[in-house]
Amino acid sequence: MRLNCPPMWSVISVLTVLVPLWEKGCSGLTLNSVPLHQVGMYQRSGEGGTHHRQRRSWVWNQFFVLEEYMGDEPLYVGKLHSDVDKGEGQVKYVLNGEGATSIFTIDENTGDIHATKRLDREEQPYYTLRAQARHRHTNLPVEPESEFVIKVQDINDNEPKFLDGPYSARVPEMSPVGTSVVTVVATDADDPTYGNSARVVYSILEGQPYFSVEPRTGVVRTALPNMDREAREQYLLVIQAKDMVGQMGGLSGTTSVTVTLTDVNDNPPHFSRKSYQFSVPESLPVATTVAKIKALDSDVGPNAEMEYRIVDGDGLGLFRITPDPDTQEGLITLQKGLDFETKSSYTLRVEASNRNIDLRFLSLGPFSDTATVRLNVQNVDEPPVFSSPFSKMVISEEATVGTTIGTIFAHDPDSTNSPIRYSIDRNTDLERFFNIDATTGVISTAKPLDREVNAVHNITIFATEILDPLQVGKGVVLITVTDINDNAPVFAIEYETYLCESARPGQVIETISAVDRDQPQSGHRFFFSLTAEAAGNLNFTLRDNKDNTASVLTKRGGFQRRHQNVYRLPVLIMDNGSPALSSTNTLSIRVCDCDPDGIPQSCGSENSMLSAGLSTGALIAILACILTLLVLVLLIITMQRRRKKEPLILDEERDVRENIVRYDDEGGGEEDTEAFDMVALRNLNVVRESGSKNRRDVTPEVPTLFSSSRPPPDNGIFREFIWDRLKEADVDLSAPPYDSLQTYAFEGSGSAAESLSSLDSLSMDSEQNYDYLSDWGPRFKKLADLYGHSDGGNLFVS
């Protein structure tokens, strides 16, 4: 640091070293070194002796103060003094800058600097402050402001730390000694430029003798050869870092290192046994896994992946072996069907080998092993087997019922050789077109066949063992129905042919074609001509185009709608079948009024209707009749609605119909479903006034009131009315039994109690006796009281 030479200042320091404050170039200045705690003064010697010149300027270098001071009193840092200060108390010292007043204080009279707080070099290594000397009374500076530094002196107060720990590392097993595993790094927060506080050395506390660490670099290396993962896979190391170059009094820190040995293929596979034995049912389907074997390997991952192959045995073409990618087992699968009756056991020699081989360890032995696998076939009661599971047969559609189509055959593959019974799965032959002989398997027709309805029949045949009906085999028979010429050709579409009034003779007005439901092998060939009756007409002619089409041409011109608007032209179409079939198809030709381009404009639809046999007057008459019928229907519906709305009795609350059907109706007969009008029972006064008038049967009415639960009116009125009706019924024995009792007590013809009609119920000469009703239980109690004795009884249930 450069200092202004002229000023002369004194510095008192508590450090053990003297700080040079002056730079070269300040001639005549000398630095008087003084012991610790004594004042070091900077004097200027002028040339020639005693003449002195002073300037009021000063510059300071740096002070030193130890960190982590723990004393009770403020720590003395140093002293500032100006040669202007004569000790008269006229000068005061002022301190500014980092930590002034908060950390560092100055005695304004003496210039002594103290640290009031504990300092930490790792938190802040130095402080920059400014010092100034002022006149006490005027506060004017007597020296220029000067900057100086207080540097915090380091002590060994921080231990080494592993900022990246704990560590984990991987190293292949069987690695040679000295293989690098991981590098650990410890840092020390102390000053690396001062002393040995930050100089770290490494050592291993736990992990010997397997691993070691280099003291200066922290590189962890293997220390033993042939470390085997299969014996021990993981190691835990404790590494120590110590400062002060590991000397006494140094601080230390530790970290852990987890070392995992990774696998190498250093173990060959081997079977736990030299021979295996399995039982295999003969009914297993192809591609089924019949056995599993596994070669053991202490390695893991890709180093334990296996390959299996069958190297010898009598089942080379019948079985194959593949590795399971998840379990590394050898899966033996079936390639062809087994038959216990043909061969009951198989022997295989299987080899297992590693897929990934490490050449460094071939000296440990062959990385493969073999074992013998014996497969015993188990006999299973198998269902019948068809000689051909899918058969094709052909039958003509002209075949008569009972015609033999073909024969199928199935046999029992077991040694029992059970007889077979054949049948057709009717779900595949719903209309029962075919039959099969249960013993011989001969398939024949059961109905006439029609190729145009169903050309192919796919039926399933069941073959069932007679000795064990649970054993059922299935076969499929595809029956193709061949064609015969049994369908005549017809028009391809329903033609709508129009003829313009302006048509000229020889003009083509329609081109027709035909279709035939048959399918001859040589294809269709149709022949067109007019029927014999139409061949001599003067209006149209027909030309066969020899390509399964024909053209209709006019023979004349001058067609007019008012004379005839529709012509019927019969066309004969014949096919080339053997025998040939033909049909007559009528072509309707309508005469139309056309525009100049020949497009029909008006074809006389009204005239068309007239030609069909209906005149205009007839159509008007039909429409009038329909309207009249509609009016009558509406009138009837209106009258019925009004009649239903009229009250049947004056008192709606006393609805006799509801009360009469309130008690239980035994029912049960076939005729018990009819309902009858209750007008006679409602208008009681009218009926009683009529006396012995002839009886009127009433029409049925909707029986929706049978669910009413209103309390019945006075029973006496009804009892009197009913007895009057019974007397009237007894007098007129020729009347049908549509009396009032039938509405609630008629048993019906389907009942064991027969009819409960009131006919002859009160006649003294009657042969009917209803006393047995008393034995029928409580449900017939009221009827028993009514018919069982002369004094009657109460008909209603309270």
mmCIF file with all atom_site columns, N, CA, C and O in Angstrom, residues 151-187:
data_model
loop_
_atom_site.group_PDB
_atom_site.id
_atom_site.type_symbol
_atom_site.label_atom_id
_atom_site.label_alt_id
_atom_site.label_comp_id
_atom_site.label_asym_id
_atom_site.label_entity_id
_atom_site.label_seq_id
_atom_site.pdbx_PDB_ins_code
_atom_site.Cartn_x
_atom_site.Cartn_y
_atom_site.Cartn_z
_atom_site.occupancy
_atom_site.B_iso_or_equiv
_atom_site.pdbx_formal_charge
_atom_site.auth_seq_id
_atom_site.auth_comp_id
_atom_site.auth_asym_id
_atom_site.auth_atom_id
_atom_site.pdbx_PDB_model_num
ATOM 1   N N  . LYS A 1 151 ? -7.892  -7.288  9.488   1.00 0.00 ? 151 LYS A N  1
ATOM 2   C CA . LYS A 1 151 ? -7.993  -8.648  8.978   1.00 0.00 ? 151 LYS A CA 1
ATOM 3   C C  . LYS A 1 151 ? -8.148  -9.621  10.134  1.00 0.00 ? 151 LYS A C  1
ATOM 4   O O  . LYS A 1 151 ? -7.422  -9.548  11.126  1.00 0.00 ? 151 LYS A O  1
ATOM 5   N N  . VAL A 1 152 ? -9.152  -10.574 9.970   1.00 0.00 ? 152 VAL A N  1
ATOM 6   C CA . VAL A 1 152 ? -9.410  -11.563 11.011  1.00 0.00 ? 152 VAL A CA 1
ATOM 7   C C  . VAL A 1 152 ? -8.431  -12.708 10.824  1.00 0.00 ? 152 VAL A C  1
ATOM 8   O O  . VAL A 1 152 ? -8.366  -13.328 9.747   1.00 0.00 ? 152 VAL A O  1
ATOM 9   N N  . GLN A 1 153 ? -7.662  -12.963 11.858  1.00 0.00 ? 153 GLN A N  1
ATOM 10  C CA . GLN A 1 153 ? -6.631  -14.007 11.796  1.00 0.00 ? 153 GLN A CA 1
ATOM 11  C C  . GLN A 1 153 ? -7.277  -15.371 12.063  1.00 0.00 ? 153 GLN A C  1
ATOM 12  O O  . GLN A 1 153 ? -8.058  -15.541 12.992  1.00 0.00 ? 153 GLN A O  1
ATOM 13  N N  . ASP A 1 154 ? -7.004  -16.388 11.169  1.00 0.00 ? 154 ASP A N  1
ATOM 14  C CA . ASP A 1 154 ? -7.630  -17.711 11.251  1.00 0.00 ? 154 ASP A CA 1
ATOM 15  C C  . ASP A 1 154 ? -7.066  -18.532 12.393  1.00 0.00 ? 154 ASP A C  1
ATOM 16  O O  . ASP A 1 154 ? -5.879  -18.454 12.710  1.00 0.00 ? 154 ASP A O  1
ATOM 17  N N  . ILE A 1 155 ? -7.952  -19.346 12.989  1.00 0.00 ? 155 ILE A N  1
ATOM 18  C CA . ILE A 1 155 ? -7.547  -20.404 13.910  1.00 0.00 ? 155 ILE A CA 1
ATOM 19  C C  . ILE A 1 155 ? -8.204  -21.683 13.414  1.00 0.00 ? 155 ILE A C  1
ATOM 20  O O  . ILE A 1 155 ? -9.151  -21.655 12.619  1.00 0.00 ? 155 ILE A O  1
ATOM 21  N N  . ASN A 1 156 ? -7.799  -22.828 13.840  1.00 0.00 ? 156 ASN A N  1
ATOM 22  C CA . ASN A 1 156 ? -8.333  -24.118 13.383  1.00 0.00 ? 156 ASN A CA 1
ATOM 23  C C  . ASN A 1 156 ? -9.619  -24.424 14.159  1.00 0.00 ? 156 ASN A C  1
ATOM 24  O O  . ASN A 1 156 ? -9.624  -25.168 15.134  1.00 0.00 ? 156 ASN A O  1
ATOM 25  N N  . ASP A 1 157 ? -10.707 -23.854 13.667  1.00 0.00 ? 157 ASP A N  1
ATOM 26  C CA . ASP A 1 157 ? -11.981 -24.045 14.360  1.00 0.00 ? 157 ASP A CA 1
ATOM 27  C C  . ASP A 1 157 ? -13.028 -24.723 13.479  1.00 0.00 ? 157 ASP A C  1
ATOM 28  O O  . ASP A 1 157 ? -14.209 -24.748 13.815  1.00 0.00 ? 157 ASP A O  1
ATOM 29  N N  . ASN A 1 158 ? -12.664 -25.291 12.347  1.00 0.00 ? 158 ASN A N  1
ATOM 30  C CA . ASN A 1 158 ? -13.609 -25.988 11.463  1.00 0.00 ? 158 ASN A CA 1
ATOM 31  C C  . ASN A 1 158 ? -13.047 -27.361 11.105  1.00 0.00 ? 158 ASN A C  1
ATOM 32  O O  . ASN A 1 158 ? -11.897 -27.475 10.641  1.00 0.00 ? 158 ASN A O  1
ATOM 33  N N  . GLU A 1 159 ? -13.870 -28.398 11.305  1.00 0.00 ? 159 GLU A N  1
ATOM 34  C CA . GLU A 1 159 ? -13.449 -29.741 10.961  1.00 0.00 ? 159 GLU A CA 1
ATOM 35  C C  . GLU A 1 159 ? -13.737 -29.994 9.481   1.00 0.00 ? 159 GLU A C  1
ATOM 36  O O  . GLU A 1 159 ? -14.609 -29.365 8.895   1.00 0.00 ? 159 GLU A O  1
ATOM 37  N N  . PRO A 1 160 ? -13.030 -30.918 8.895   1.00 0.00 ? 160 PRO A N  1
ATOM 38  C CA . PRO A 1 160 ? -13.316 -31.267 7.498   1.00 0.00 ? 160 PRO A CA 1
ATOM 39  C C  . PRO A 1 160 ? -14.726 -31.858 7.358   1.00 0.00 ? 160 PRO A C  1
ATOM 40  O O  . PRO A 1 160 ? -15.191 -32.587 8.242   1.00 0.00 ? 160 PRO A O  1
ATOM 41  N N  . LYS A 1 161 ? -15.394 -31.565 6.227   1.00 0.00 ? 161 LYS A N  1
ATOM 42  C CA . LYS A 1 161 ? -16.748 -32.064 5.979   1.00 0.00 ? 161 LYS A CA 1
ATOM 43  C C  . LYS A 1 161 ? -16.818 -32.666 4.577   1.00 0.00 ? 161 LYS A C  1
ATOM 44  O O  . LYS A 1 161 ? -16.273 -32.108 3.621   1.00 0.00 ? 161 LYS A O  1
ATOM 45  N N  . PHE A 1 162 ? -17.550 -33.804 4.506   1.00 0.00 ? 162 PHE A N  1
ATOM 46  C CA . PHE A 1 162 ? -17.803 -34.443 3.221   1.00 0.00 ? 162 PHE A CA 1
ATOM 47  C C  . PHE A 1 162 ? -19.162 -33.937 2.710   1.00 0.00 ? 162 PHE A C  1
ATOM 48  O O  . PHE A 1 162 ? -20.223 -34.416 3.129   1.00 0.00 ? 162 PHE A O  1
ATOM 49  N N  . LEU A 1 163 ? -19.107 -32.969 1.836   1.00 0.00 ? 163 LEU A N  1
ATOM 50  C CA . LEU A 1 163 ? -20.351 -32.349 1.378   1.00 0.00 ? 163 LEU A CA 1
ATOM 51  C C  . LEU A 1 163 ? -21.168 -33.275 0.485   1.00 0.00 ? 163 LEU A C  1
ATOM 52  O O  . LEU A 1 163 ? -22.386 -33.107 0.371   1.00 0.00 ? 163 LEU A O  1
ATOM 53  N N  . ASP A 1 164 ? -20.550 -34.245 -0.162  1.00 0.00 ? 164 ASP A N  1
ATOM 54  C CA . ASP A 1 164 ? -21.251 -35.155 -1.065  1.00 0.00 ? 164 ASP A CA 1
ATOM 55  C C  . ASP A 1 164 ? -21.604 -36.493 -0.420  1.00 0.00 ? 164 ASP A C  1
ATOM 56  O O  . ASP A 1 164 ? -22.136 -37.383 -1.094  1.00 0.00 ? 164 ASP A O  1
ATOM 57  N N  . GLY A 1 165 ? -21.268 -36.657 0.844   1.00 0.00 ? 165 GLY A N  1
ATOM 58  C CA . GLY A 1 165 ? -21.534 -37.934 1.497   1.00 0.00 ? 165 GLY A CA 1
ATOM 59  C C  . GLY A 1 165 ? -22.958 -38.051 1.989   1.00 0.00 ? 165 GLY A C  1
ATOM 60  O O  . GLY A 1 165 ? -23.702 -37.062 2.043   1.00 0.00 ? 165 GLY A O  1
ATOM 61  N N  . PRO A 1 166 ? -23.405 -39.231 2.377   1.00 0.00 ? 166 PRO A N  1
ATOM 62  C CA . PRO A 1 166 ? -22.671 -40.499 2.244   1.00 0.00 ? 166 PRO A CA 1
ATOM 63  C C  . PRO A 1 166 ? -22.610 -40.969 0.791   1.00 0.00 ? 166 PRO A C  1
ATOM 64  O O  . PRO A 1 166 ? -23.437 -40.600 -0.018  1.00 0.00 ? 166 PRO A O  1
ATOM 65  N N  . TYR A 1 167 ? -21.631 -41.821 0.509   1.00 0.00 ? 167 TYR A N  1
ATOM 66  C CA . TYR A 1 167 ? -21.377 -42.253 -0.854  1.00 0.00 ? 167 TYR A CA 1
ATOM 67  C C  . TYR A 1 167 ? -21.876 -43.681 -1.065  1.00 0.00 ? 167 TYR A C  1
ATOM 68  O O  . TYR A 1 167 ? -21.976 -44.470 -0.112  1.00 0.00 ? 167 TYR A O  1
ATOM 69  N N  . SER A 1 168 ? -22.207 -43.972 -2.328  1.00 0.00 ? 168 SER A N  1
ATOM 70  C CA . SER A 1 168 ? -22.500 -45.349 -2.726  1.00 0.00 ? 168 SER A CA 1
ATOM 71  C C  . SER A 1 168 ? -21.745 -45.606 -4.019  1.00 0.00 ? 168 SER A C  1
ATOM 72  O O  . SER A 1 168 ? -21.658 -44.732 -4.889  1.00 0.00 ? 168 SER A O  1
ATOM 73  N N  . ALA A 1 169 ? -21.192 -46.785 -4.126  1.00 0.00 ? 169 ALA A N  1
ATOM 74  C CA . ALA A 1 169 ? -20.357 -47.106 -5.282  1.00 0.00 ? 169 ALA A CA 1
ATOM 75  C C  . ALA A 1 169 ? -20.570 -48.560 -5.662  1.00 0.00 ? 169 ALA A C  1
ATOM 76  O O  . ALA A 1 169 ? -21.039 -49.376 -4.848  1.00 0.00 ? 169 ALA A O  1
ATOM 77  N N  . ARG A 1 170 ? -20.241 -48.889 -6.898  1.00 0.00 ? 170 ARG A N  1
ATOM 78  C CA . ARG A 1 170 ? -20.362 -50.246 -7.412  1.00 0.00 ? 170 ARG A CA 1
ATOM 79  C C  . ARG A 1 170 ? -19.043 -50.624 -8.069  1.00 0.00 ? 170 ARG A C  1
ATOM 80  O O  . ARG A 1 170 ? -18.427 -49.814 -8.772  1.00 0.00 ? 170 ARG A O  1
ATOM 81  N N  . VAL A 1 171 ? -18.658 -51.866 -7.845  1.00 0.00 ? 171 VAL A N  1
ATOM 82  C CA . VAL A 1 171 ? -17.433 -52.365 -8.439  1.00 0.00 ? 171 VAL A CA 1
ATOM 83  C C  . VAL A 1 171 ? -17.675 -53.833 -8.795  1.00 0.00 ? 171 VAL A C  1
ATOM 84  O O  . VAL A 1 171 ? -18.341 -54.552 -8.046  1.00 0.00 ? 171 VAL A O  1
ATOM 85  N N  . PRO A 1 172 ? -17.209 -54.291 -9.957  1.00 0.00 ? 172 PRO A N  1
ATOM 86  C CA . PRO A 1 172 ? -17.433 -55.695 -10.322 1.00 0.00 ? 172 PRO A CA 1
ATOM 87  C C  . PRO A 1 172 ? -16.738 -56.633 -9.344  1.00 0.00 ? 172 PRO A C  1
ATOM 88  O O  . PRO A 1 172 ? -15.652 -56.344 -8.823  1.00 0.00 ? 172 PRO A O  1
ATOM 89  N N  . GLU A 1 173 ? -17.429 -57.742 -9.088  1.00 0.00 ? 173 GLU A N  1
ATOM 90  C CA . GLU A 1 173 ? -16.783 -58.762 -8.263  1.00 0.00 ? 173 GLU A CA 1
ATOM 91  C C  . GLU A 1 173 ? -15.565 -59.316 -8.990  1.00 0.00 ? 173 GLU A C  1
ATOM 92  O O  . GLU A 1 173 ? -15.405 -59.137 -10.206 1.00 0.00 ? 173 GLU A O  1
ATOM 93  N N  . MET A 1 174 ? -14.716 -59.973 -8.258  1.00 0.00 ? 174 MET A N  1
ATOM 94  C CA . MET A 1 174 ? -13.497 -60.577 -8.780  1.00 0.00 ? 174 MET A CA 1
ATOM 95  C C  . MET A 1 174 ? -12.550 -59.539 -9.402  1.00 0.00 ? 174 MET A C  1
ATOM 96  O O  . MET A 1 174 ? -11.696 -59.872 -10.220 1.00 0.00 ? 174 MET A O  1
ATOM 97  N N  . SER A 1 175 ? -12.682 -58.258 -9.008  1.00 0.00 ? 175 SER A N  1
ATOM 98  C CA . SER A 1 175 ? -11.800 -57.224 -9.539  1.00 0.00 ? 175 SER A CA 1
ATOM 99  C C  . SER A 1 175 ? -10.406 -57.374 -8.938  1.00 0.00 ? 175 SER A C  1
ATOM 100 O O  . SER A 1 175 ? -10.249 -57.773 -7.759  1.00 0.00 ? 175 SER A O  1
ATOM 101 N N  . PRO A 1 176 ? -9.341  -57.019 -9.681  1.00 0.00 ? 176 PRO A N  1
ATOM 102 C CA . PRO A 1 176 ? -7.979  -57.109 -9.135  1.00 0.00 ? 176 PRO A CA 1
ATOM 103 C C  . PRO A 1 176 ? -7.743  -56.061 -8.053  1.00 0.00 ? 176 PRO A C  1
ATOM 104 O O  . PRO A 1 176 ? -8.460  -55.066 -7.948  1.00 0.00 ? 176 PRO A O  1
ATOM 105 N N  . VAL A 1 177 ? -6.712  -56.289 -7.262  1.00 0.00 ? 177 VAL A N  1
ATOM 106 C CA . VAL A 1 177 ? -6.359  -55.353 -6.191  1.00 0.00 ? 177 VAL A CA 1
ATOM 107 C C  . VAL A 1 177 ? -5.997  -54.001 -6.789  1.00 0.00 ? 177 VAL A C  1
ATOM 108 O O  . VAL A 1 177 ? -5.307  -53.919 -7.810  1.00 0.00 ? 177 VAL A O  1
ATOM 109 N N  . GLY A 1 178 ? -6.436  -52.946 -6.135  1.00 0.00 ? 178 GLY A N  1
ATOM 110 C CA . GLY A 1 178 ? -6.127  -51.604 -6.584  1.00 0.00 ? 178 GLY A CA 1
ATOM 111 C C  . GLY A 1 178 ? -7.148  -51.017 -7.536  1.00 0.00 ? 178 GLY A C  1
ATOM 112 O O  . GLY A 1 178 ? -6.973  -49.889 -8.008  1.00 0.00 ? 178 GLY A O  1
ATOM 113 N N  . THR A 1 179 ? -8.231  -51.767 -7.813  1.00 0.00 ? 179 THR A N  1
ATOM 114 C CA . THR A 1 179 ? -9.271  -51.217 -8.699  1.00 0.00 ? 179 THR A CA 1
ATOM 115 C C  . THR A 1 179 ? -9.954  -50.043 -8.011  1.00 0.00 ? 179 THR A C  1
ATOM 116 O O  . THR A 1 179 ? -10.381 -50.134 -6.853  1.00 0.00 ? 179 THR A O  1
ATOM 117 N N  . SER A 1 180 ? -10.019 -48.917 -8.711  1.00 0.00 ? 180 SER A N  1
ATOM 118 C CA . SER A 1 180 ? -10.635 -47.715 -8.135  1.00 0.00 ? 180 SER A CA 1
ATOM 119 C C  . SER A 1 180 ? -12.134 -47.932 -7.969  1.00 0.00 ? 180 SER A C  1
ATOM 120 O O  . SER A 1 180 ? -12.826 -48.420 -8.878  1.00 0.00 ? 180 SER A O  1
ATOM 121 N N  . VAL A 1 181 ? -12.610 -47.554 -6.801  1.00 0.00 ? 181 VAL A N  1
ATOM 122 C CA . VAL A 1 181 ? -14.031 -47.720 -6.478  1.00 0.00 ? 181 VAL A CA 1
ATOM 123 C C  . VAL A 1 181 ? -14.734 -46.381 -6.518  1.00 0.00 ? 181 VAL A C  1
ATOM 124 O O  . VAL A 1 181 ? -15.730 -46.201 -7.220  1.00 0.00 ? 181 VAL A O  1
ATOM 125 N N  . VAL A 1 182 ? -14.240 -45.391 -5.745  1.00 0.00 ? 182 VAL A N  1
ATOM 126 C CA . VAL A 1 182 ? -14.869 -44.083 -5.671  1.00 0.00 ? 182 VAL A CA 1
ATOM 127 C C  . VAL A 1 182 ? -13.849 -43.113 -5.086  1.00 0.00 ? 182 VAL A C  1
ATOM 128 O O  . VAL A 1 182 ? -12.900 -43.532 -4.397  1.00 0.00 ? 182 VAL A O  1
ATOM 129 N N  . THR A 1 183 ? -14.008 -41.827 -5.340  1.00 0.00 ? 183 THR A N  1
ATOM 130 C CA . THR A 1 183 ? -13.165 -40.789 -4.753  1.00 0.00 ? 183 THR A CA 1
ATOM 131 C C  . THR A 1 183 ? -14.004 -39.955 -3.812  1.00 0.00 ? 183 THR A C  1
ATOM 132 O O  . THR A 1 183 ? -15.043 -39.421 -4.215  1.00 0.00 ? 183 THR A O  1
ATOM 133 N N  . VAL A 1 184 ? -13.554 -39.859 -2.552  1.00 0.00 ? 184 VAL A N  1
ATOM 134 C CA . VAL A 1 184 ? -14.261 -39.044 -1.566  1.00 0.00 ? 184 VAL A CA 1
ATOM 135 C C  . VAL A 1 184 ? -13.507 -37.730 -1.415  1.00 0.00 ? 184 VAL A C  1
ATOM 136 O O  . VAL A 1 184 ? -12.280 -37.680 -1.519  1.00 0.00 ? 184 VAL A O  1
ATOM 137 N N  . VAL A 1 185 ? -14.247 -36.654 -1.181  1.00 0.00 ? 185 VAL A N  1
ATOM 138 C CA . VAL A 1 185 ? -13.654 -35.322 -1.067  1.00 0.00 ? 185 VAL A CA 1
ATOM 139 C C  . VAL A 1 185 ? -14.212 -34.657 0.179   1.00 0.00 ? 185 VAL A C  1
ATOM 140 O O  . VAL A 1 185 ? -15.429 -34.577 0.369   1.00 0.00 ? 185 VAL A O  1
ATOM 141 N N  . ALA A 1 186 ? -13.277 -34.145 1.058   1.00 0.00 ? 186 ALA A N  1
ATOM 142 C CA . ALA A 1 186 ? -13.660 -33.392 2.253   1.00 0.00 ? 186 ALA A CA 1
ATOM 143 C C  . ALA A 1 186 ? -13.139 -31.974 2.110   1.00 0.00 ? 186 ALA A C  1
ATOM 144 O O  . ALA A 1 186 ? -12.034 -31.744 1.600   1.00 0.00 ? 186 ALA A O  1
ATOM 145 N N  . THR A 1 187 ? -13.902 -31.017 2.557   1.00 0.00 ? 187 THR A N  1
ATOM 146 C CA . THR A 1 187 ? -13.512 -29.603 2.516   1.00 0.00 ? 187 THR A CA 1
ATOM 147 C C  . THR A 1 187 ? -13.423 -29.071 3.930   1.00 0.00 ? 187 THR A C  1
ATOM 148 O O  . THR A 1 187 ? -14.169 -29.492 4.827   1.00 0.00 ? 187 THR A O  1
#
